[in-house]
Short mmCIF file of C-alpha atoms in Angstrom, two decimals:
data_model
loop_
_atom_site.label_atom_id
_atom_site.label_comp_id
_atom_site.label_asym_id
_atom_site.label_seq_id
_atom_site.Cartn_x
_atom_site.Cartn_y
_atom_site.Cartn_z
CA MET L 207 -20.72 -0.21 -22.89
CA THR L 208 -23.00 -3.12 -22.15
CA THR L 209 -26.59 -1.92 -22.66
CA SER L 210 -28.43 -4.95 -21.23
CA TYR L 211 -28.30 -3.45 -17.72
CA ASP L 212 -30.24 -0.33 -16.82
CA PHE L 213 -28.59 1.05 -13.70
CA SER L 214 -31.13 3.85 -13.41
CA GLN L 215 -33.60 1.25 -12.10
CA ARG L 216 -33.33 -0.22 -8.62
CA SER L 217 -31.58 -3.59 -8.66
CA ARG L 218 -31.14 -6.24 -5.98
CA LEU L 219 -28.48 -8.85 -5.37
CA GLY L 220 -29.19 -12.26 -6.87
CA ARG L 221 -29.55 -15.70 -5.38
CA THR L 222 -25.98 -16.64 -6.13
CA ALA L 223 -24.84 -13.56 -4.19
CA MET L 224 -27.00 -14.71 -1.28
CA LEU L 225 -25.36 -18.16 -1.39
CA ALA L 226 -21.88 -16.59 -1.51
CA MET L 227 -22.63 -14.39 1.51
CA PHE L 228 -23.96 -17.37 3.47
CA LEU L 229 -20.83 -19.42 2.78
CA GLU L 230 -18.60 -16.48 3.71
CA PHE L 231 -20.51 -16.02 6.98
CA CYS L 232 -20.02 -19.70 7.77
CA TYR L 233 -16.32 -19.67 6.98
CA GLY L 234 -15.24 -18.65 10.48
CA TYR L 235 -17.44 -21.26 12.17
CA ILE L 236 -16.15 -24.02 9.89
CA TRP L 237 -12.60 -23.33 11.00
CA LEU L 238 -13.71 -23.24 14.64
CA ILE L 239 -15.45 -26.58 14.26
CA ALA L 240 -12.35 -28.04 12.63
CA LEU L 241 -10.21 -26.87 15.54
CA PHE L 242 -12.55 -28.53 18.05
CA LEU L 243 -12.55 -31.79 16.11
CA LEU L 244 -8.76 -31.68 15.83
CA GLY L 245 -8.48 -31.11 19.57
CA LEU L 246 -10.88 -33.98 20.22
CA VAL L 247 -8.88 -36.40 18.07
CA SER L 248 -5.53 -35.34 19.53
CA GLY L 249 -6.83 -35.66 23.08
CA VAL L 250 -6.37 -32.02 24.04
CA PHE L 251 -10.14 -31.57 24.65
CA ASP L 252 -12.56 -33.86 26.46
CA VAL L 253 -15.31 -35.74 24.66
CA ASP L 254 -17.89 -33.30 25.98
CA MET L 255 -16.17 -30.48 24.10
CA ALA L 256 -17.35 -32.05 20.82
CA GLY L 257 -20.83 -30.91 21.71
CA TRP L 258 -19.78 -27.34 20.91
CA SER L 259 -19.56 -28.30 17.25
CA TYR L 260 -23.14 -29.49 17.29
CA TRP L 261 -24.43 -26.34 19.00
CA LEU L 262 -22.49 -24.13 16.59
CA LEU L 263 -24.20 -25.88 13.69
CA VAL L 264 -27.65 -25.71 15.29
CA LEU L 265 -27.55 -22.11 16.51
CA PHE L 266 -25.27 -20.06 14.29
CA LEU L 267 -25.67 -21.53 10.80
CA PRO L 268 -29.44 -20.87 10.60
CA LEU L 269 -28.83 -17.33 11.81
CA ASP L 270 -26.24 -16.85 9.08
CA LEU L 271 -28.69 -18.17 6.50
CA VAL L 272 -31.37 -15.70 7.63
CA ARG L 273 -28.79 -12.90 7.62
CA ALA L 274 -27.66 -13.71 4.07
CA ILE L 275 -31.24 -13.90 2.76
CA TRP L 276 -32.16 -10.63 4.46
CA LEU L 277 -29.13 -8.72 3.12
CA ALA L 278 -29.50 -10.09 -0.40
CA CYS L 279 -33.19 -9.19 -0.55
CA SER L 280 -32.92 -5.80 1.17
CA THR L 281 -29.85 -4.44 -0.65
CA GLN L 282 -30.73 -2.17 -3.57
CA PHE L 283 -28.51 -0.05 -5.77
CA TRP L 284 -29.16 2.35 -8.63
CA VAL L 285 -27.65 5.35 -10.41
CA GLU L 286 -29.24 8.76 -10.57
CA GLY L 287 -27.84 12.18 -11.43
CA GLY L 288 -24.21 11.07 -11.46
CA MET L 289 -24.63 9.48 -8.02
CA LEU L 290 -24.38 5.86 -6.97
CA HIS L 291 -27.07 5.03 -4.39
CA VAL L 292 -27.02 1.92 -2.18
CA GLU L 293 -29.69 1.07 0.40
CA ARG L 294 -29.63 -1.73 2.97
CA ASN L 295 -31.99 -2.78 5.73
CA PHE L 296 -30.37 -4.30 8.82
CA PHE L 297 -33.53 -5.60 10.50
CA PHE L 298 -34.38 -2.56 12.66
CA ARG L 299 -31.96 -0.16 10.97
CA ARG L 300 -32.00 1.24 7.48
CA GLU L 301 -28.78 2.45 5.85
CA ALA L 302 -28.57 4.58 2.70
CA CYS L 303 -25.25 5.49 1.07
CA THR L 304 -24.79 7.98 -1.77
CA ILE L 305 -21.41 8.53 -3.42
CA PRO L 306 -20.75 11.10 -6.17
CA ILE L 307 -18.73 9.61 -8.99
CA ASP L 308 -16.05 12.29 -8.72
CA ARG L 309 -15.49 11.31 -5.06
CA ILE L 310 -14.65 7.67 -5.80
CA HIS L 311 -10.91 7.44 -5.17
CA SER L 312 -10.42 3.76 -5.89
CA LEU L 313 -12.48 0.97 -7.42
CA ARG L 314 -11.34 -2.60 -6.92
CA SER L 315 -12.77 -6.07 -7.24
CA ARG L 316 -11.90 -9.60 -6.16
CA VAL L 317 -12.76 -13.00 -7.62
CA ASN L 318 -11.76 -15.86 -5.31
CA LEU L 319 -12.43 -19.56 -5.82
CA LEU L 320 -15.95 -19.29 -4.42
CA TYR L 321 -16.86 -16.32 -6.63
CA ARG L 322 -15.29 -17.99 -9.66
CA ALA L 323 -17.39 -21.12 -9.11
CA LEU L 324 -20.57 -19.04 -8.81
CA ASP L 325 -19.65 -16.65 -11.68
CA LEU L 326 -19.61 -13.67 -9.29
CA GLU L 327 -17.42 -10.66 -8.69
CA GLY L 328 -17.08 -8.54 -5.54
CA LEU L 329 -16.93 -4.80 -6.27
CA VAL L 330 -15.57 -2.37 -3.65
CA LEU L 331 -15.78 1.42 -4.07
CA ASP L 332 -13.88 3.65 -1.65
CA SER L 333 -13.91 7.35 -0.93
CA VAL L 334 -12.01 9.14 1.84
CA ALA L 335 -15.02 9.94 4.00
CA SER L 336 -14.94 6.82 6.14
CA MET L 337 -12.50 4.35 7.67
CA LYS L 338 -14.40 1.41 6.21
CA GLU L 339 -15.38 0.25 2.75
CA GLU L 340 -18.03 2.60 1.39
CA VAL L 341 -19.86 0.24 -0.98
CA THR L 342 -19.44 -3.52 -1.42
CA LEU L 343 -21.54 -5.27 -4.06
CA ILE L 344 -21.52 -8.95 -5.05
CA LEU L 345 -22.70 -9.07 -8.66
CA PRO L 346 -22.55 -11.43 -11.64
CA ASN L 347 -19.43 -10.95 -13.74
CA LYS L 348 -21.21 -9.31 -16.68
CA GLN L 349 -23.18 -6.94 -14.49
CA ALA L 350 -20.05 -5.98 -12.53
CA GLU L 351 -18.17 -5.33 -15.77
CA ALA L 352 -21.05 -3.16 -17.02
CA LEU L 353 -21.05 -1.16 -13.77
CA ARG L 354 -17.28 -0.63 -14.00
CA GLN L 355 -17.61 0.62 -17.56
CA TRP L 356 -20.40 2.97 -16.54
CA VAL L 357 -18.25 4.43 -13.75
CA ASN L 358 -15.37 4.89 -16.20
CA GLN L 359 -17.64 6.67 -18.66
CA GLN L 360 -18.99 9.01 -16.01
CA GLU L 361 -15.47 9.82 -14.85
CA HIS L 362 -14.47 10.59 -18.43
CA LEU L 363 -17.36 13.05 -18.72
CA LEU L 364 -16.03 14.82 -15.65
CA ASP L 365 -12.46 14.84 -16.97
CA SER L 366 -13.62 16.17 -20.36
CA GLU L 367 -14.62 19.40 -18.59
CA PHE L 368 -10.92 20.08 -18.00
CA ASP L 369 -9.98 23.71 -18.57
CA SER L 370 -6.28 24.40 -18.40
CA SER L 371 -5.53 27.23 -16.01
CA ALA L 372 -2.01 27.97 -17.25
CA GLU L 373 -3.20 30.72 -19.60
CA ILE L 374 -5.26 32.27 -16.79
CA LEU L 375 -2.23 32.09 -14.55
CA ALA L 376 -0.06 33.94 -17.05
CA ALA L 377 -2.76 36.52 -17.83
CA ASP L 378 -3.42 37.28 -14.16
CA CYS L 379 0.25 37.58 -13.29
CA PRO L 380 0.64 40.84 -11.31
CA VAL L 381 2.69 43.62 -12.81
CA GLY L 382 5.08 43.87 -9.87
CA VAL L 383 5.69 40.15 -9.54
CA SER L 384 9.23 38.92 -9.13
CA ALA L 385 11.19 37.78 -12.14
CA HIS L 386 11.27 34.18 -10.91
CA LEU L 387 7.49 33.97 -10.53
CA ALA L 388 7.07 35.44 -14.00
CA GLU L 389 9.28 32.62 -15.23
CA VAL L 390 7.05 30.15 -13.37
CA ALA L 391 4.03 31.50 -15.25
CA SER L 392 5.79 31.16 -18.59
CA VAL L 393 6.79 27.57 -17.85
CA ALA L 394 3.21 26.71 -16.87
CA LEU L 395 1.98 28.33 -20.09
CA SER L 396 4.39 26.24 -22.15
CA PHE L 397 2.79 23.05 -20.78
CA SER L 398 -0.80 24.11 -21.41
CA SER L 399 -0.89 22.33 -24.75
CA ILE L 400 0.22 19.11 -23.06
CA ASP L 401 -2.56 19.42 -20.48
CA LYS L 402 -5.16 19.97 -23.20
CA SER L 403 -4.01 17.00 -25.23
CA SER L 404 -4.10 14.80 -22.12
CA ALA L 405 -7.62 15.97 -21.33
CA GLN L 406 -8.86 15.09 -24.82
CA MET L 407 -8.05 11.40 -24.43
CA THR L 408 -11.13 9.20 -24.26
CA THR L 409 -11.68 6.38 -21.85
CA GLU L 410 -11.99 3.94 -24.74
CA GLU L 411 -8.39 4.58 -25.78
CA GLN L 412 -5.98 2.21 -24.11
CA CYS L 413 -2.64 3.95 -24.38
CA TRP L 414 -0.38 1.06 -23.42
CA SER L 415 -0.19 -2.00 -21.20
CA TYR L 416 2.47 -3.90 -19.28
CA ARG L 417 2.40 -7.58 -18.27
CA TYR L 418 4.59 -9.13 -15.58
CA SER L 419 6.47 -12.34 -16.16
CA LEU L 420 7.15 -14.90 -13.43
CA ARG L 421 10.83 -13.94 -13.50
CA GLN L 422 9.98 -10.29 -12.83
CA ILE L 423 7.69 -11.23 -9.93
CA ILE L 424 10.41 -13.33 -8.28
CA LEU L 425 13.01 -10.64 -9.00
CA GLY L 426 10.77 -7.98 -7.48
CA ALA L 427 10.38 -10.06 -4.32
CA LEU L 428 14.11 -10.64 -3.97
CA MET L 429 14.86 -6.93 -4.35
CA GLN L 430 12.75 -5.92 -1.36
CA ASN L 431 13.95 -5.44 2.20
CA HIS L 432 14.26 -8.86 3.84
CA LEU L 433 15.09 -7.63 7.34
CA ARG L 434 11.45 -7.35 8.41
CA GLY L 435 10.69 -10.92 7.35
CA LEU L 436 13.85 -12.12 9.05
CA VAL L 437 12.77 -10.56 12.34
CA TYR L 438 9.29 -12.12 12.03
CA ILE L 439 10.74 -15.58 11.36
CA TRP L 440 13.15 -15.20 14.29
CA PHE L 441 10.31 -14.48 16.70
CA ILE L 442 8.27 -17.38 15.26
CA PHE L 443 11.22 -19.74 15.71
CA SER L 444 11.68 -18.59 19.30
CA PHE L 445 7.98 -19.03 20.09
CA VAL L 446 7.79 -22.49 18.48
CA PHE L 447 10.97 -23.65 20.21
CA ASP L 448 9.79 -22.45 23.62
CA THR L 449 6.37 -24.05 23.09
CA ILE L 450 7.71 -27.42 21.94
CA SER L 451 10.26 -27.55 24.75
CA ASP L 452 7.47 -27.12 27.32
CA LEU L 453 5.26 -29.87 25.86
CA ASP L 454 5.39 -33.48 26.93
CA LEU L 455 5.05 -35.31 23.64
CA GLY L 456 5.18 -38.75 25.24
CA PHE L 457 8.31 -39.88 23.42
CA SER L 458 11.00 -41.88 25.18
CA PRO L 459 14.09 -43.73 24.01
CA ASP L 460 12.26 -47.03 24.49
CA THR L 461 9.66 -46.09 21.91
CA LEU L 462 12.19 -45.06 19.31
CA ALA L 463 14.23 -47.24 17.03
CA PRO L 464 17.85 -47.85 18.16
CA ASP L 465 19.20 -46.12 15.06
CA ALA L 466 17.08 -43.03 15.74
CA VAL L 467 18.29 -42.97 19.38
CA GLY L 468 21.89 -43.15 18.30
CA TRP L 469 21.43 -40.38 15.74
CA LEU L 470 19.76 -38.11 18.30
CA GLU L 471 22.53 -38.72 20.83
CA SER L 472 25.16 -37.84 18.28
CA GLN L 473 23.34 -34.66 17.35
CA VAL L 474 22.98 -33.66 20.98
CA GLU L 475 26.70 -34.27 21.51
CA VAL L 476 27.54 -32.11 18.48
CA VAL L 477 25.31 -29.32 19.71
CA GLU L 478 26.72 -29.49 23.23
CA HIS L 479 30.35 -29.41 22.12
CA GLY L 480 29.89 -27.22 19.05
CA SER L 481 30.41 -23.54 18.74
CA GLN L 482 27.53 -21.40 19.93
CA ILE L 483 28.30 -18.71 17.38
CA ILE L 484 28.16 -21.16 14.47
CA SER L 485 24.86 -22.58 15.75
CA PHE L 486 23.44 -19.09 16.06
CA LEU L 487 24.54 -18.20 12.51
CA LEU L 488 23.07 -21.42 11.11
CA ILE L 489 19.72 -20.74 12.78
CA LEU L 490 19.85 -17.16 11.53
CA LEU L 491 20.63 -18.35 8.00
CA ALA L 492 17.78 -20.87 8.07
CA GLY L 493 15.37 -18.18 9.23
CA TYR L 494 16.59 -15.85 6.52
CA VAL L 495 16.12 -18.45 3.77
CA ILE L 496 12.63 -19.31 4.99
CA SER L 497 11.66 -15.63 5.21
CA VAL L 498 12.86 -15.02 1.64
CA LEU L 499 10.92 -18.04 0.39
CA LEU L 500 7.78 -16.84 2.15
CA LEU L 501 8.26 -13.37 0.69
CA VAL L 502 8.66 -14.78 -2.82
CA GLY L 503 5.60 -17.00 -2.35
CA ARG L 504 3.52 -14.05 -1.18
CA HIS L 505 4.53 -11.98 -4.20
CA ILE L 506 3.67 -14.83 -6.56
CA TYR L 507 0.31 -15.32 -4.84
CA LEU L 508 -0.61 -11.63 -5.13
CA ASN L 509 0.95 -10.74 -8.49
CA TYR L 510 0.73 -13.86 -10.64
CA HIS L 511 -0.32 -12.92 -14.19
CA ALA L 512 -0.30 -9.26 -13.13
CA GLU L 513 -1.06 -6.76 -15.89
CA ILE L 514 -1.17 -2.96 -15.93
CA LYS L 515 -3.40 -1.11 -18.39
CA VAL L 516 -2.95 2.63 -18.82
CA TRP L 517 -5.87 4.56 -20.29
CA GLY L 518 -6.32 8.22 -21.01
CA ASN L 519 -7.61 9.08 -17.54
CA ARG L 520 -6.94 6.04 -15.36
CA VAL L 521 -4.65 3.11 -14.61
CA GLU L 522 -5.91 -0.43 -14.00
CA TRP L 523 -4.19 -3.38 -12.34
CA THR L 524 -5.24 -7.02 -12.39
CA GLY L 525 -3.49 -10.06 -10.98
CA GLY L 526 -3.55 -12.88 -8.45
CA LEU L 527 -2.90 -16.61 -8.34
CA VAL L 528 -5.99 -17.93 -6.53
CA THR L 529 -8.00 -14.74 -5.99
CA THR L 530 -8.05 -12.44 -9.02
CA MET L 531 -7.87 -8.83 -7.88
CA TYR L 532 -8.77 -5.70 -9.87
CA LYS L 533 -7.79 -2.14 -8.91
CA LYS L 534 -8.46 1.12 -10.69
CA ILE L 535 -7.31 4.64 -9.86
CA ARG L 536 -8.07 7.77 -11.83
CA PHE L 537 -5.05 9.92 -12.60
CA SER L 538 -6.81 12.94 -11.13
CA LYS L 539 -7.19 11.07 -7.82
CA ILE L 540 -3.53 10.11 -7.47
CA ILE L 541 -2.04 12.12 -4.61
CA THR L 542 1.47 10.70 -4.52
CA PHE L 543 3.56 8.92 -7.12
CA THR L 544 6.42 7.22 -5.27
CA ILE L 545 9.49 5.74 -6.98
CA LYS L 546 11.93 3.68 -4.89
CA ARG L 547 15.30 2.45 -6.15
CA ASN L 548 17.73 0.52 -3.98
CA TYR L 549 21.11 -0.84 -4.98
CA LEU L 550 19.77 -4.05 -6.52
CA GLU L 551 17.09 -2.15 -8.45
CA ARG L 552 19.73 0.18 -9.89
CA ILE L 553 21.78 -2.79 -11.06
CA PHE L 554 18.80 -4.31 -12.90
CA ASN L 555 17.49 -0.87 -14.00
CA THR L 556 14.10 -1.33 -12.33
CA SER L 557 12.20 0.36 -9.52
CA SER L 558 9.32 -0.04 -7.09
CA VAL L 559 6.39 2.28 -7.83
CA CYS L 560 3.48 3.06 -5.53
CA LEU L 561 0.41 5.04 -6.63
CA GLY L 562 -1.34 6.50 -3.58
CA VAL L 563 -4.68 8.23 -3.12
CA ALA L 564 -5.99 10.40 -0.29
CA ASP L 565 -5.97 8.24 2.84
CA TYR L 566 -6.47 10.48 5.85
CA ALA L 567 -9.79 8.74 6.64
CA LEU L 568 -8.80 5.19 5.73
CA ASP L 569 -7.69 2.42 8.03
CA THR L 570 -4.51 0.46 7.38
CA GLU L 571 -6.17 -2.48 5.58
CA GLN L 572 -8.25 -0.24 3.34
CA ARG L 573 -5.24 2.00 2.60
CA GLU L 574 -3.10 -0.95 1.53
CA ALA L 575 -5.92 -2.39 -0.58
CA GLY L 576 -6.43 0.90 -2.39
CA LEU L 577 -2.77 1.34 -3.37
CA ILE L 578 -1.22 0.07 -6.58
CA ASN L 579 2.27 -1.29 -5.89
CA LEU L 580 4.51 -2.23 -8.79
CA ASN L 581 7.75 -4.06 -7.94
CA ALA L 582 10.56 -4.61 -10.46
CA PHE L 583 8.82 -2.14 -12.79
CA ASP L 584 11.20 -0.95 -15.51
CA ASP L 585 8.75 1.38 -17.32
CA TYR L 586 8.25 3.81 -14.44
CA ASP L 587 9.42 6.86 -16.41
CA ARG L 588 6.74 6.32 -19.05
CA LEU L 589 4.01 5.99 -16.43
CA LEU L 590 5.25 9.10 -14.63
CA HIS L 591 5.15 11.19 -17.81
CA HIS L 592 1.69 9.87 -18.62
CA TRP L 593 0.48 11.04 -15.21
CA GLY L 594 1.98 14.48 -15.83
CA GLY L 595 5.27 14.28 -13.95
CA GLY L 596 8.83 14.61 -15.16
CA ARG L 597 8.53 18.22 -16.30
CA GLU L 598 11.05 21.03 -16.27
CA TRP L 599 12.36 21.95 -12.84
CA ILE L 600 11.22 25.34 -11.59
CA ILE L 601 13.18 24.96 -8.36
CA PRO L 602 16.09 22.47 -8.45
CA LYS L 603 16.58 20.07 -5.61
CA LEU L 604 17.25 21.69 -2.24
CA HIS L 605 19.72 19.35 -0.53
CA ALA L 606 20.07 18.83 3.20
CA ARG L 607 23.10 20.23 4.96
CA VAL L 608 25.95 18.08 6.24
CA GLY L 609 24.81 18.74 9.79
CA LEU L 610 22.06 16.16 9.24
CA PHE L 611 24.69 13.46 8.75
CA TYR L 612 26.57 14.34 11.94
CA THR L 613 23.33 14.51 13.96
CA ARG L 614 22.20 11.05 12.85
CA LEU L 615 25.68 9.59 13.32
CA SER L 616 25.84 10.92 16.88
CA PHE L 617 22.56 9.19 17.67
CA TRP L 618 23.83 5.83 16.39
CA LEU L 619 27.10 6.31 18.26
CA ILE L 620 25.20 6.69 21.54
CA VAL L 621 23.06 3.62 20.74
CA SER L 622 26.10 1.46 19.92
CA VAL L 623 27.94 2.52 23.09
CA CYS L 624 24.89 1.78 25.28
CA ALA L 625 24.37 -1.63 23.67
CA SER L 626 28.03 -2.56 24.09
CA ALA L 627 28.10 -1.43 27.71
CA LEU L 628 24.97 -3.46 28.45
CA LEU L 629 26.41 -6.66 26.96
CA TRP L 630 29.76 -6.11 28.68
CA ASP L 631 27.92 -5.76 31.98
CA PHE L 632 26.38 -9.21 31.43
CA GLY L 633 29.87 -10.63 30.94
CA SER L 634 29.83 -11.04 27.17
CA ALA L 635 32.75 -8.89 26.06
CA LEU L 636 33.01 -10.40 22.57
CA ALA L 637 29.31 -10.03 21.84
CA GLY L 638 29.33 -6.46 23.17
CA THR L 639 32.22 -5.47 20.93
CA VAL L 640 30.73 -7.12 17.83
CA VAL L 641 27.27 -5.65 18.39
CA GLY L 642 28.67 -2.17 19.05
CA ILE L 643 30.76 -2.16 15.88
CA LEU L 644 27.89 -3.56 13.83
CA LEU L 645 25.43 -0.94 15.09
CA LEU L 646 27.89 1.87 14.42
CA PHE L 647 28.55 0.59 10.90
CA VAL L 648 24.84 0.28 10.07
CA GLY L 649 24.18 3.69 11.61
CA ALA L 650 26.91 5.30 9.53
CA LEU L 651 25.45 3.83 6.33
CA ARG L 652 21.93 4.97 7.19
CA SER L 653 23.08 8.42 8.26
CA TYR L 654 24.98 8.97 5.04
CA GLY L 655 22.04 7.69 2.99
CA ILE L 656 19.59 10.03 4.73
CA TYR L 657 21.94 12.98 4.21
CA ARG L 658 22.58 12.08 0.57
CA TYR L 659 18.99 11.50 -0.53
CA SER L 660 17.09 14.06 1.58
CA GLY L 661 15.81 17.09 -0.36
CA VAL L 662 12.88 18.73 -2.14
CA ALA L 663 12.32 20.17 -5.62
CA ALA L 664 9.41 21.66 -7.59
CA THR L 665 7.98 21.68 -11.10
CA ASP L 666 5.06 23.72 -12.36
CA ARG L 667 2.56 21.11 -11.01
CA HIS L 668 4.41 18.95 -8.51
CA LEU L 669 6.56 18.95 -5.42
CA VAL L 670 9.17 16.18 -5.42
CA VAL L 671 10.28 15.01 -1.98
CA SER L 672 13.40 12.85 -1.86
CA SER L 673 14.09 10.63 1.13
CA GLY L 674 15.44 7.23 2.06
CA ALA L 675 18.36 5.66 3.88
CA LEU L 676 19.56 2.60 1.96
CA ALA L 677 17.28 3.28 -1.03
CA GLU L 678 16.47 6.50 -2.87
CA ILE L 679 12.77 7.36 -2.67
CA ASP L 680 11.29 10.16 -4.82
CA THR L 681 7.68 11.09 -4.06
CA TRP L 682 5.84 13.30 -6.57
CA ILE L 683 3.00 15.30 -5.00
CA LEU L 684 0.44 17.37 -6.86
CA ILE L 685 0.62 21.06 -5.95
CA GLU L 686 -3.13 21.23 -5.32
CA ARG L 687 -2.90 18.29 -2.88
CA VAL L 688 -0.44 20.02 -0.56
CA GLU L 689 -2.49 21.26 2.38
CA ARG L 690 0.17 23.05 4.39
CA MET L 691 3.90 23.76 4.53
CA ARG L 692 5.47 24.66 7.87
CA ILE L 693 8.97 25.80 8.87
CA THR L 694 10.40 24.99 12.30
CA GLN L 695 13.73 26.08 13.77
CA ALA L 696 15.54 24.86 16.85
CA PRO L 697 17.47 27.47 18.87
CA TRP L 698 20.86 26.26 17.60
CA GLN L 699 19.63 26.29 13.98
CA ARG L 700 19.01 30.03 14.03
CA TYR L 701 22.73 30.76 14.01
CA THR L 702 23.30 28.59 10.90
CA ASN L 703 20.09 29.63 9.09
CA ALA L 704 18.97 25.99 9.00
CA CYS L 705 15.40 24.77 9.44
CA ALA L 706 13.08 21.79 9.15
CA LEU L 707 10.28 21.74 6.56
CA LYS L 708 7.05 19.80 7.14
CA ILE L 709 4.76 19.18 4.15
CA ASP L 710 1.21 18.09 4.97
CA THR L 711 -0.85 16.37 2.28
CA MET L 712 -4.11 14.42 2.33
CA GLY L 713 -3.14 11.79 4.84
CA ARG L 714 0.63 11.68 4.53
CA ASP L 715 3.20 14.04 6.01
CA PHE L 716 6.79 14.63 4.93
CA VAL L 717 9.49 16.10 7.17
CA LEU L 718 12.78 17.37 5.72
CA ARG L 719 15.48 18.44 8.15
CA SER L 720 18.55 20.67 7.99
CA LEU L 721 17.54 22.72 4.94
CA ASP L 722 18.57 26.29 4.16
CA LYS L 723 15.87 28.60 5.49
CA THR L 724 16.19 31.17 2.69
CA GLU L 725 15.75 28.52 0.00
CA VAL L 726 12.76 27.01 1.83
CA GLU L 727 11.04 30.40 2.09
CA HIS L 728 11.52 30.86 -1.64
CA LEU L 729 10.01 27.39 -2.25
CA ILE L 730 6.96 28.28 -0.15
CA GLU L 731 6.54 31.54 -2.09
CA VAL L 732 6.46 29.62 -5.38
CA TRP L 733 4.09 27.00 -3.92
CA ILE L 734 1.63 29.69 -2.82
CA TYR L 735 1.72 31.24 -6.26
CA LEU L 736 1.17 27.92 -8.05
CA SER L 737 -1.54 26.74 -5.66
CA LYS L 738 -3.68 29.77 -6.55
CA SER L 739 -3.85 28.61 -10.16
CA SER L 740 -4.40 24.96 -9.20
CA ARG L 741 -7.71 25.84 -7.53
CA GLU L 742 -9.20 26.30 -10.97
CA ARG L 743 -8.07 22.86 -12.09
CA PRO L 744 -10.45 19.93 -11.74
CA VAL L 745 -9.66 17.65 -8.83
#
């Protein structure tokens, strides 16, 4: 660890951090000024509107400078007793934040072009106590690296106090316990040596690493669901087309070259006499291609030079094309370990992995920033075993009944009939028939996928929830992170002994339908027994 920084003493943000904050504060006004100038040049705004740019510079920029100087000088941070303390003065209000190290669920950093030019790094530490970022510090690169290493060392000291509870579980097993629960205790005892060896790993030991290539990044983007991007592009095309058609651009045939006029007339004639279906398909294809290109570009921007480093007690991710991002999650803070495999991912023997932390108090932006998403990741089994998953099944997978398939198919049948009837009523018989058949076909595929993949299983430390429609999704959940399990039965399900199971965790709920009630009650009995031992494990 770098010893040139003493975090037990109060430290302030530097001058470069003050400059970075000032430029970030001004960023929004710069874009606003640019929009006004662009409107002035294009003639959309009057000449008097240019005065807004002047007043924005005169009024707001000095206020931003004072704000940046005040925050940089008033922000102090230090470490004391395993706690990270941050104090800020907002003119008439003083704010003090204290976060225990063991409550830090995610630590991430960002280095954009501005930070890279000023040799800075933005550190963000999140817990689950607030819907906003808990602590944000702009520090020099070396100081930020030293603070990260200190946090990792303190977390290792907490993890080194691990005391496996499997032996206690087996010793405290009641005399009259059922044979299956006695088997659960023996299985947990057999894994106690694995838990101890995992706890003895030091933070300085990097177990293994994984680096993405450009081919894998592009492949991971192409394997994702493109339908959402296609819908977005379709709405954008519709908005742009409606907007352009309503504008008077000032063009006339007299201002255009004769060749251009002839080409436009020929195109208009083709469109007028062409097939509407072919035109619609061509527009749809163009939107699809553009959406895929945007999706690939976004993945390259976020994951360029991405690398995963797995240590004894944590996993780290770095990557980014323009802005270099850093994320770190302790293994003990991982709530869910999700593995998704669609048809393309099965062909290429890869998967999409998502490591999630507790997020019941986080907003959407903070939740997405705190996750570690790995697309086209072909070493998921190794990472799962390192986290502690992939053990012997105590309860094999409880599959959904076939009634789930017929229920979902009936819903899609009603939707397809209503859509067809609506289009037929508008006089489009062909479109109504095609749309009805297409909806029924898609609904049948989704219904069968939900019925095939839906289920739940259990190991000595995890619940594994399987879901998905067109892709198989397995979510591993720590036993100690399951807050509640609830059984619900509809009146007609009582005659078939079917039920729905709802699993509540820290921020994410899972609902499994059309399961056998007897098997679910047995699963809950095992979960209660295992959760008693997990209370002694360190969180």
